[in-house]
Coordinates of C-alpha atoms and ligand atoms in Angstrom, one line a residue:
X1 CA 1.9 49.0 33.4
X2 CA 1.3 52.5 31.2
X3 CA 2.3 50.9 28.2
X4 CA -0.2 48.1 28.7
X5 CA -2.4 50.7 28.8
X6 CA -3.0 50.0 32.4
X7 CA -1.9 53.5 33.8
X8 CA -1.1 56.9 32.4
X9 CA 2.3 57.3 30.9
X10 CA 4.4 60.6 31.9
X11 CA 3.5 61.9 28.7
X12 CA -0.4 61.7 30.0
X13 CA -0.3 63.0 33.1
X14 CA 1.5 66.4 31.8
X15 CA -1.2 68.7 30.0
X16 CA -4.8 68.5 28.7
X17 CA -2.7 68.6 25.2
X18 CA -1.7 65.2 25.9
X19 CA -5.6 63.8 26.4
X20 CA -5.8 63.2 22.5
X21 CA -4.5 59.5 22.1
X22 CA -3.2 59.2 18.2
X23 CA -5.2 56.4 16.6
X24 CA -3.1 53.2 16.2
X25 CA -1.9 52.4 12.9
X26 CA -3.8 49.1 13.0
X27 CA -6.6 49.6 15.1
X28 CA -8.7 50.4 12.9
X29 CA -8.4 47.8 10.7
X30 CA -8.6 44.9 13.4
X31 CA -11.9 46.1 14.6
X32 CA -13.5 46.8 11.0
X33 CA -12.0 43.6 9.7
X34 CA -10.2 45.1 7.1
X35 CA -12.7 47.5 5.8
X36 CA -11.0 50.9 6.3
X37 CA -14.2 54.4 6.1
X38 CA -13.3 56.6 4.0
X39 CA -14.1 60.1 5.9
X40 CA -14.6 63.0 3.1
X41 CA -12.8 66.6 4.5
X42 CA -13.8 70.1 3.6
X43 CA -11.1 72.6 2.9
X44 CA -7.4 72.1 3.6
X45 CA -6.9 74.5 6.0
X46 CA -5.2 73.6 10.0
X47 CA -8.4 72.1 10.3
X48 CA -8.6 69.9 7.7
X49 CA -5.4 68.8 6.8
X50 CA -4.9 67.9 11.0
X51 CA -8.5 65.9 10.5
X52 CA -6.7 63.7 7.3
X53 CA -3.2 63.6 8.8
X54 CA -4.6 62.1 12.1
X55 CA -7.6 59.3 10.6
X56 CA -4.4 58.5 8.2
X57 CA -2.7 57.3 11.2
X58 CA -5.8 55.5 12.2
X59 CA -5.3 53.5 8.6
X60 CA -8.8 56.0 7.1
X61 CA -9.2 56.4 3.6
X62 CA -9.3 60.5 3.3
X63 CA -10.0 62.8 0.7
X64 CA -9.4 66.5 1.4
X65 CA -11.6 69.3 -1.5
X66 CA -9.5 72.4 -0.9
X67 CA -10.8 75.5 -3.3
X68 CA -7.3 77.0 -3.1
X69 CA -4.2 75.5 -5.4
X70 CA -2.4 76.0 -1.5
X71 CA -2.8 74.1 1.9
X72 CA -3.2 76.1 5.4
X73 CA -6.5 78.2 4.7
X74 CA -5.8 81.7 7.0
X75 CA -1.9 80.7 7.9
X76 CA -0.1 82.3 4.8
X77 CA 3.1 83.6 4.1
X78 CA 3.6 86.1 1.6
X79 CA 7.1 85.5 0.1
X80 CA 8.7 86.4 -3.6
X81 CA 5.7 84.8 -6.2
X82 CA 2.6 84.9 -3.5
X83 CA 0.1 86.4 -5.8
X84 CA -3.4 87.0 -4.3
X85 CA -6.6 88.7 -6.0
X86 CA -8.7 89.9 -4.1
X87 CA -12.3 89.6 -4.1
X88 CA -12.5 93.4 -5.7
X89 CA -10.0 92.1 -8.4
X90 CA -6.9 93.6 -7.2
X91 CA -4.1 91.4 -7.9
X92 CA -0.5 91.9 -5.6
X93 CA 2.0 89.4 -6.0
X94 CA 4.8 89.7 -3.5
X95 CA 8.5 90.6 -4.6
X96 CA 10.2 90.1 -1.6
X97 CA 14.1 88.9 -2.3
X98 CA 14.6 85.1 -1.6
X99 CA 14.3 84.3 1.6
X100 CA 12.5 86.7 3.0
X101 CA 8.7 87.3 4.2
X102 CA 6.6 87.9 6.3
X103 CA 3.3 85.9 7.9
X104 CA -0.4 87.6 6.9
X105 CA -2.3 85.6 9.0
X106 CA -0.9 83.4 11.8
X107 CA 2.7 84.9 13.2
X108 CA 3.4 83.8 16.2
X109 CA 2.9 80.6 18.8
X110 CA 2.9 79.9 22.4
X111 CA 4.9 77.2 23.9
X112 CA 2.0 75.3 25.7
X113 CA 0.0 75.4 22.2
X114 CA 0.1 71.9 20.0
X115 CA 1.3 73.7 17.2
X116 CA 4.4 73.7 18.3
X117 CA 4.4 69.2 19.2
X118 CA 3.0 68.9 15.3
X119 CA 6.2 71.3 14.5
X120 CA 8.0 69.2 15.9
X121 CA 6.7 65.7 14.4
X122 CA 7.2 67.2 11.1
X123 CA 10.7 68.8 10.9
X124 CA 9.1 72.5 11.3
X125 CA 12.3 73.9 13.4
X126 CA 11.0 76.9 15.0
X127 CA 12.5 80.5 16.1
X128 CA 12.3 82.3 18.8
X129 CA 9.4 85.0 17.9
X130 CA 9.9 88.1 20.3
X131 CA 6.5 89.1 21.6
X132 CA 8.0 91.3 23.8
X133 CA 11.0 94.3 23.2
X134 CA 12.2 96.4 25.8
X135 CA 13.7 98.7 23.8
X136 CA 10.4 99.0 21.2
X137 CA 8.1 102.3 21.4
X138 CA 4.7 103.0 22.2
X139 CA 3.6 106.0 20.7
X140 CA -0.4 107.4 22.0
X141 CA -1.8 111.0 21.1
X142 CA -2.5 112.8 24.2
X143 CA -1.5 116.7 26.2
X144 CA 1.4 115.1 27.3
X145 CA 5.0 115.5 27.0
X146 CA 4.9 111.8 26.8
X147 CA 2.4 112.3 24.6
X148 CA 2.7 112.4 20.0
X149 CA 6.3 110.8 20.3
X150 CA 7.6 107.8 20.7
X151 CA 8.3 106.4 24.1
X152 CA 10.7 102.6 24.6
X153 CA 8.8 99.7 26.2
X154 CA 11.5 100.4 28.6
X155 CA 10.5 103.7 30.0
X156 CA 6.6 102.8 30.1
X157 CA 7.4 100.2 32.1
X158 CA 9.4 101.8 34.7
X159 CA 7.5 104.9 34.9
X160 CA 4.4 103.3 35.2
X161 CA 5.2 100.7 37.7
X162 CA 7.5 103.2 39.5
X163 CA 4.4 105.4 40.4
X164 CA 2.2 102.1 41.1
X165 CA 4.6 101.1 43.4
X166 CA 4.8 104.5 45.0
X167 CA 1.1 105.6 45.3
X168 CA 0.3 101.9 47.0
X169 CA 3.1 102.2 49.3
X170 CA 1.9 105.4 50.1
X171 CA -1.7 104.8 50.7
X172 CA -0.2 101.4 52.6
X173 CA 1.1 103.5 54.7
X174 CA -1.1 106.6 55.0
X175 CA -3.4 103.3 56.3
X176 CA -5.5 103.0 53.8
X177 CA -5.2 99.1 53.7
X178 CA -5.2 98.7 57.3
X179 CA -8.6 96.9 57.1
X180 CA -7.2 94.6 54.4
X181 CA -3.9 93.8 55.2
X182 CA -2.3 92.5 58.8
X183 CA 1.4 94.0 59.5
X184 CA 3.2 91.3 58.1
X185 CA 0.9 91.2 54.8
X186 CA 2.1 94.7 54.8
X187 CA 5.7 94.5 55.4
X188 CA 5.8 91.3 52.5
X189 CA 4.1 93.9 49.9
X190 CA 6.4 96.6 51.0
X191 CA 9.2 94.4 50.0
X192 CA 7.1 93.5 47.0
X193 CA 6.2 97.0 46.0
X194 CA 9.9 97.9 46.2
X195 CA 11.1 95.3 44.0
X196 CA 8.5 96.1 41.9
X197 CA 9.0 99.9 41.4
X198 CA 12.5 100.2 41.9
X199 CA 11.7 102.3 44.9
X200 CA 13.5 104.5 47.0
X201 CA 14.3 104.2 50.9
X202 CA 11.5 105.8 51.7
X203 CA 9.3 104.2 48.9
X204 CA 9.6 106.4 46.5
X205 CA 9.8 106.4 42.6
X206 CA 12.8 108.4 41.7
X207 CA 13.6 107.3 38.3
X208 CA 15.7 104.0 37.4
X209 CA 17.7 102.8 35.0
X210 CA 15.3 99.6 34.2
X211 CA 13.9 103.1 31.7
X212 CA 17.4 103.3 30.2
X213 CA 19.9 105.6 29.0
X214 CA 19.4 108.8 27.3
X215 CA 22.2 108.4 24.1
X216 CA 24.9 105.5 25.1
X217 CA 24.6 102.8 27.9
X218 CA 27.1 103.4 30.6
X219 CA 30.4 103.3 29.3
X220 CA 33.9 101.9 30.6
X221 CA 35.9 104.0 33.4
X222 CA 34.3 107.6 34.4
X223 CA 31.3 107.1 32.1
X224 CA 28.2 106.2 34.0
X225 CA 25.9 107.7 31.3
X226 CA 23.0 109.3 31.5
X227 CA 20.2 108.0 33.5
X228 CA 16.4 109.3 32.0
X229 CA 14.6 111.3 34.0
X230 CA 11.4 110.2 34.8
X231 CA 8.0 111.0 33.4
X232 CA 6.0 113.6 35.8
X233 CA 3.7 111.2 37.8
X234 CA 0.9 112.5 36.4
X235 CA 1.6 112.5 33.1
X236 CA 2.9 108.9 33.2
X237 CA -0.8 107.7 34.3
X238 CA -2.5 110.2 31.7
X239 CA -0.7 109.6 29.2
X240 CA -1.4 106.1 29.1
X241 CA 1.8 105.2 28.5
X242 CA 1.6 101.7 30.2
X243 CA -1.9 100.5 28.4
X244 CA -0.2 98.0 26.5
X245 CA 1.8 96.4 29.2
X246 CA -0.9 93.9 30.0
X247 CA -0.8 92.2 27.0
X248 CA 2.1 90.5 27.7
X249 CA 0.4 88.9 29.9
X250 CA -2.4 87.0 28.6
X251 CA -2.1 83.1 28.4
X252 CA -1.7 83.0 24.9
X253 CA 1.4 86.0 24.2
X254 CA 3.2 85.5 27.3
X255 CA 7.3 84.9 26.2
X256 CA 8.6 82.3 24.9
X257 CA 6.7 82.3 22.2
X258 CA 8.1 80.7 18.4
X259 CA 7.5 80.9 14.7
X260 CA 9.1 78.1 11.9
X261 CA 12.4 78.9 9.9
X262 CA 10.7 79.8 6.5
X263 CA 7.1 81.3 7.5
X264 CA 3.9 79.7 9.5
X265 CA 2.8 77.9 5.8
X266 CA 5.8 75.7 6.6
X267 CA 4.0 73.9 9.1
X268 CA 0.9 72.7 6.2
X269 CA 3.4 72.6 2.9
X270 CA 4.8 69.9 5.4
X271 CA 1.5 68.3 6.4
X272 CA -0.2 67.9 3.5
X273 CA 3.4 66.1 2.7
X274 CA 2.8 64.1 4.8
X275 CA -1.0 63.5 4.0
X276 CA 0.2 62.8 0.6
X277 CA -0.9 64.7 -3.1
X278 CA -2.7 62.4 -4.1
X279 CA -5.6 62.5 -1.6
X280 CA -5.9 66.7 -1.6
X281 CA -7.4 68.0 -4.5
X282 CA -6.9 71.8 -4.7
X283 CA -9.0 73.7 -6.9
X284 CA -11.2 72.2 -5.7
X285 CA -14.5 74.7 -4.4
X286 CA -17.2 72.9 -2.8
X287 CA -20.8 74.5 -4.1
X288 CA -22.7 71.7 -2.2
X289 CA -23.0 68.7 0.5
X290 CA -25.9 65.9 2.0
X291 CA -24.8 64.9 5.3
X292 CA -26.1 62.1 5.1
X293 CA -27.7 59.7 7.7
X294 CA -28.4 56.0 9.3
X295 CA -29.3 54.7 5.3
X296 CA -27.4 56.9 2.8
X297 CA -23.7 58.6 2.7
X298 CA -23.2 61.7 2.4
X299 CA -22.0 63.4 -0.9
X300 CA -20.5 67.2 -1.5
X301 CA -20.3 68.3 -4.7
X302 CA -17.6 70.9 -6.0
X303 CA -16.2 72.7 -9.4
X304 CA -12.8 72.1 -10.2
X305 CA -11.3 72.8 -13.7
X306 CA -14.8 74.3 -14.7
X307 CA -16.8 71.0 -14.2
X308 CA -19.2 70.3 -11.4
X309 CA -18.2 66.7 -9.7
X310 CA -20.2 64.5 -6.8
X311 CA -18.1 62.6 -4.1
X312 CA -19.4 60.2 -2.0
X313 CA -17.8 59.0 1.8
X314 CA -18.6 57.5 4.7
X315 CA -18.2 60.1 6.7
X316 CA -17.2 64.0 6.1
X317 CA -15.6 66.8 8.4
X318 CA -16.9 70.2 7.6
X319 CA -13.5 72.4 7.8
X320 CA -14.8 75.2 6.4
X321 CA -15.1 78.9 8.1
X322 CA -18.9 78.9 9.6
X323 CA -19.9 82.1 7.5
X324 CA -19.0 80.8 4.0
X325 CA -20.8 76.8 5.2
X326 CA -24.3 78.7 4.8
X327 CA -23.8 80.2 1.1
X328 CA -23.4 76.4 0.3
X329 CA -26.6 74.1 -0.8
X330 CA -27.0 71.9 2.0
X331 CA -29.6 70.0 4.0
X332 CA -28.2 71.2 7.1
X333 CA -31.4 71.9 9.3
X334 CA -32.5 75.0 9.9
X335 CA -31.4 75.6 13.8
X336 CA -28.1 75.1 12.6
X337 CA -27.5 77.6 9.7
X338 CA -29.1 80.2 12.2
X339 CA -26.7 79.1 14.9
X340 CA -23.6 79.7 12.4
X341 CA -25.5 83.0 11.9
X342 CA -24.7 83.9 15.0
X343 CA -20.8 83.5 14.2
X344 CA -19.6 87.2 13.0
X345 CA -16.3 87.5 10.8
X346 CA -14.0 89.8 12.2
X347 CA -11.7 92.2 10.3
X348 CA -8.0 92.1 10.4
X349 CA -5.1 92.1 8.1
X350 CA -1.4 93.2 7.7
X351 CA 1.0 95.1 5.2
X352 CA 4.4 94.3 5.0
X353 CA 7.4 96.3 3.5
X354 CA 10.8 95.1 3.0
X355 CA 13.8 97.6 3.2
X356 CA 17.1 97.4 2.1
X357 CA 19.0 98.8 5.8
X358 CA 17.9 96.9 8.6
X359 CA 17.4 100.9 10.0
X360 CA 15.4 99.7 12.8
X361 CA 18.5 97.2 14.1
X362 CA 21.1 100.0 13.0
X363 CA 19.6 103.0 14.1
X364 CA 17.2 102.4 16.7
X365 CA 18.4 98.7 17.9
X366 CA 15.3 97.5 18.1
X367 CA 15.6 93.6 17.0
X368 CA 12.2 92.0 17.0
X369 CA 9.0 92.6 18.6
X370 CA 6.6 95.4 17.8
X371 CA 5.8 98.9 18.5
X372 CA 2.6 99.8 20.2
X373 CA 0.3 102.7 18.7
X374 CA -3.3 104.2 18.8
X375 CA -3.2 105.3 15.4
X376 CA -5.2 103.5 12.7
X377 CA -1.7 101.3 12.2
X378 CA -2.2 100.0 15.8
X379 CA 1.5 98.1 15.5
X380 CA 4.8 98.2 13.6
X381 CA 6.3 94.8 14.3
X382 CA 10.1 93.9 13.1
X383 CA 11.4 90.1 11.8
X384 CA 12.8 87.5 14.1
X385 CA 14.8 86.4 11.4
X386 CA 17.9 87.8 9.5
X387 CA 19.2 89.8 13.1
X388 CA 21.9 92.1 11.4
X389 CA 21.5 91.1 7.3
X390 CA 21.4 93.6 5.2
X391 CA 17.7 93.8 4.6
X392 CA 13.7 92.7 6.3
X393 CA 10.1 92.4 6.3
X394 CA 8.8 94.8 8.5
X395 CA 5.5 94.6 8.9
X396 CA 3.7 98.4 9.4
X397 CA 0.6 97.6 10.6
X398 CA -0.9 95.0 12.0
X399 CA -4.7 95.8 12.9
X400 CA -8.3 95.3 13.8
X401 CA -11.8 96.1 13.6
X402 CA -12.5 99.8 12.7
X403 CA -8.6 100.1 12.2
X404 CA -8.6 97.4 10.1
X405 CA -11.4 99.0 7.9
X406 CA -9.5 101.9 7.2
X407 CA -7.1 100.4 4.8
X408 CA -9.2 97.5 3.6
X409 CA -11.4 100.2 1.3
X410 CA -7.8 101.0 -0.3
X411 CA -5.9 100.2 -2.9
X412 CA -2.5 98.4 -2.2
X413 CA -0.7 101.7 -3.2
X414 CA -2.8 103.9 -0.6
X415 CA -2.1 101.4 2.3
X416 CA 1.3 101.4 1.8
X417 CA 0.9 105.8 1.8
X418 CA -1.3 105.5 4.8
X419 CA 0.9 102.7 6.6
X420 CA 3.7 105.3 5.8
X421 CA 2.8 108.4 6.9
X422 CA 1.5 106.9 10.5
X423 CA 4.5 105.1 11.2
X424 CA 6.5 108.1 10.4
X425 CA 5.0 109.9 13.4
X426 CA 6.9 106.7 15.4
X427 CA 10.1 106.4 13.4
X428 CA 10.5 109.5 11.8
X429 CA 11.5 109.9 8.0
X430 CA 13.7 107.3 7.7
X431 CA 10.3 105.1 7.3
X432 CA 9.9 105.9 4.3
X433 CA 13.2 105.6 2.7
X434 CA 14.5 102.2 1.4
X435 CA 11.6 100.6 0.6
X436 CA 11.9 98.3 -1.4
X437 CA 8.9 96.7 -2.2
X438 CA 5.6 95.6 0.0
X439 CA 2.1 93.2 0.3
X440 CA -0.8 93.7 1.8
X441 CA -3.6 90.7 2.7
X442 CA -7.4 92.0 4.0
X443 CA -8.9 89.2 5.5
X444 CA -12.2 90.4 4.8
X445 CA -11.0 90.8 1.2
X446 CA -9.5 87.3 1.1
X447 CA -11.4 84.7 -1.4
X448 CA -12.2 81.6 0.6
X449 CA -11.6 83.4 4.1
X450 CA -14.0 86.7 4.1
X451 CA -12.7 87.1 8.2
X452 CA -9.7 87.2 9.9
X453 CA -12.1 84.8 12.8
X454 CA -15.7 84.7 14.1
X455 CA -16.6 85.9 17.3
X456 CA -19.5 84.1 18.5
X457 CA -22.3 86.0 19.9
X458 CA -22.2 86.5 23.8
X459 CA -19.0 84.8 23.5
X460 CA -15.0 85.9 23.8
X461 CA -11.7 84.0 21.7
X462 CA -11.5 81.6 25.2
X463 CA -14.5 80.9 26.5
X464 CA -17.6 80.2 23.9
X465 CA -20.5 78.6 25.3
X466 CA -24.3 80.2 23.9
X467 CA -26.7 77.8 22.9
X468 CA -25.2 78.8 19.0
X469 CA -22.3 77.8 19.7
X470 CA -23.1 74.3 20.9
X471 CA -25.5 74.0 18.5
X472 CA -23.3 74.2 16.2
X473 CA -20.7 71.6 17.5
X474 CA -23.1 68.6 16.8
X475 CA -22.4 66.4 14.5
X476 CA -25.2 66.2 11.9
X477 CA -25.9 62.8 10.1
X478 CA -22.4 61.4 9.1
X479 CA -21.0 64.8 9.5
X480 CA -18.9 66.6 11.8
X481 CA -17.8 69.9 12.1
X482 CA -14.2 71.5 12.9
X483 CA -12.6 74.3 12.7
X484 CA -11.2 76.9 14.9
X485 CA -14.2 78.9 15.3
X486 CA -14.9 75.5 17.4
X487 CA -12.6 75.3 20.3
X488 CA -12.2 78.1 23.4
X489 CA -8.6 79.4 21.1
X490 CA -10.4 81.2 18.0
X491 CA -8.1 83.4 16.3
X492 CA -5.2 80.7 16.8
X493 CA -4.1 77.7 14.8
X494 CA -4.6 75.4 18.2
X495 CA -8.2 76.0 18.0
X496 CA -8.3 74.4 14.5
X497 CA -5.7 71.7 15.5
X498 CA -7.4 70.3 18.7
X499 CA -11.2 71.0 16.7
X500 CA -9.8 68.3 14.2
X501 CA -8.3 66.1 16.5
X502 CA -12.0 66.3 18.6
X503 CA -13.7 65.4 14.9
X504 CA -11.4 62.1 14.1
X505 CA -11.8 61.2 17.7
X506 CA -15.6 60.9 17.5
X507 CA -15.7 59.6 14.1
X508 CA -13.2 57.1 15.7
X509 CA -15.1 56.5 18.5
X510 CA -18.4 55.8 16.2
X511 CA -16.7 53.3 13.9
X512 CA -15.3 51.9 16.6
X513 CA -17.9 51.4 19.0
Ligands
LIG1 P1 -8.8 78.4 7.7 O1 -7.4 78.2 8.2 O2 -9.8 79.4 7.2 O3 -9.1 76.9 6.5 C1 -10.4 76.9 5.6 C2 -10.2 76.9 4.4 O4 -11.3 76.1 3.9 C3 -9.1 77.2 3.8 O5 -7.9 76.3 3.2 C4 -9.8 77.9 2.6 O6 -9.4 78.1 1.5 C5 -10.9 76.9 2.4 N1 -12.4 76.7 2.0 C6 -13.2 77.5 1.8 N2 -14.6 77.7 1.1 C7 -14.3 76.8 0.3 C8 -14.8 75.9 -0.3 N3 -15.9 76.4 -0.6 N4 -14.7 74.9 -1.1 C9 -13.1 74.2 -0.6 N5 -12.4 75.3 0.6 C10 -12.8 76.0 0.5 N6 -3.1 81.7 14.8 C11 -1.9 81.5 15.6 O7 -2.0 80.0 15.8 N7 -1.3 82.3 16.0 C12 -1.2 83.6 15.6 O8 -0.7 84.8 15.3 C13 -2.1 83.9 14.8 N8 -2.7 84.9 14.0 C14 -3.6 85.4 13.3 C15 -3.5 86.2 12.0 C16 -4.8 86.9 11.4 C17 -4.2 87.8 10.8 C18 -5.1 85.9 10.8 C19 -5.9 85.8 10.1 C20 -5.4 84.0 12.1 C21 -4.8 84.2 13.5 N9 -4.5 83.1 13.1 C22 -3.1 82.6 14.4 C23 -5.1 82.2 13.2 C24 -5.1 80.6 12.6 O9 -5.2 81.3 11.4 C25 -6.8 79.9 12.3 O10 -7.2 79.6 13.7 C26 -6.6 78.4 11.6 O11 -5.6 78.9 10.4 C27 -7.7 78.2 11.6 O12 -7.6 76.9 10.5 P2 -9.3 76.6 9.7 O13 -8.5 75.0 8.9 O14 -10.3 76.3 10.7 O15 -9.9 77.5 9.1
LIG2 N1 -3.7 84.6 18.1 C1 -3.8 85.9 16.8 C2 -2.6 86.8 17.0 O1 -2.3 86.5 18.1 C3 -4.8 86.9 17.2 C4 -5.1 87.7 18.1 C5 -4.4 88.7 18.4 C6 -6.1 87.0 19.4 C7 -4.8 89.4 19.9 C8 -5.8 87.3 20.7 C9 -5.2 87.9 20.5 O2 -2.2 87.5 16.5

């Protein structure tokens, strides 16, 4: 039945991501008597590339105009030889050892994102990405003995969950929840809290092996190890060591998480290869466009190798960042340009340091994941590849908003020095030793991005329903729009890929209507 299209296949019933039906080869050709329409795609980031890739499967002619000399847009991987000149004129060339890298932009993929499906389809192998690590650290400023020095995640978790469970148990036993809970409810909750907090028979938190040991773990014979003493109740609460424990509860941040072997940009190099070099013009900076209508074809102008060129098509998909579209010479209606102004670019960036010794593994037994802090660096991310080898690239900051702006205004060398000074507070002097090279990326200063992602007025990464957002979703004449900013997965490749597919579906529906 499903083969005949009369019942959903097992895959179709699985999750929303299977709702997209790639255009079947030959299907389009049947519908329009062998004349394949041409779709011009502006931008070779994930949204533009996936549009071309899926349209091509259906027999459409595609051409991509991409200003940079590479595919992937904000999916950037720093590895040996990668060069970037920031808008302020500073050039960095990455000098990491062969095989070592870090992802300047996108780095993690949750298992439910269609990004994983494209990796499978394109033969891009995945590695587990440690988004949570019991042995990484938290470091927060404050007035308790648990502040201004590193605490392991496992300790933060054990103590926070332990005391919260104890307090709730006490409140319940004192009758504070009698109006909300029946006797049976209370028994069940008590049972849950006892396990969740590792409580004593009397419902108290007395510490737990979950918090780890001082020095070595228990050994052979009579070596029981020295279990870590819990922080005092009020210190645990006031220190805020539990403030980031909810990060991993996020729909898109929960383990398992993945990342491609060799760097995130592998996905788009493979996709570009599949599309074919003759369908992608790199170094082609779009300068303007006309959206076309029933009687006229849409076109775009671009500069390439110093020449001004013009290209026409049956349809255009504009997959450029919205704030950059506003600078082009276009015939977009005023209500749309007004709407696009409500997509505000956001500051974010990272700095990677290659160390010639994996001290975080050798000395501290941290294998992947990230340490979090309220220092301006926000987090330190440890490599998820080359475990136990002789070197590796640590992300010394991945920070956002005001915290990133503190680094944005600095030269690369100054960023490195500041990142190392702050990192030493968490990892000690070792943090400044054995540094072999470094590379930083700042999206506000990156040409053809000028922002890490956008925030829509009144919306969020996962829910946008403002009038401006809805206006930006609509095609104009023969032009369709795509990009993560037109999705409810902003700042995720998922959003860009879904949005590209939506543009493809809309064009195909129109062509075959
Ligand atoms: P872009 O990637 O921005 O592509 C737009 C393209 O247009 C670019 O190639 C650009 O060069 C081109 N362009 C711009 N102007 C012109 C012009 N005038 N002419 C021609 N071409 C032009 N996603 C995840 O899945 N996981 C993550 O962990 C993750 N982390 C992130 C961390 C950071 C710091 C950042 C910045 C992004 C992260 N993302 C992550 C999000 C992901 O990178 C984006 O969602 C995705 O790149 C958006 O794709 P896009 O095609 O919409 O836009
Ligand atoms: N998707 C990006 C990341 O995981 C940006 C982001 C960070 C989005 C945190 C939401 C929350 O790093």
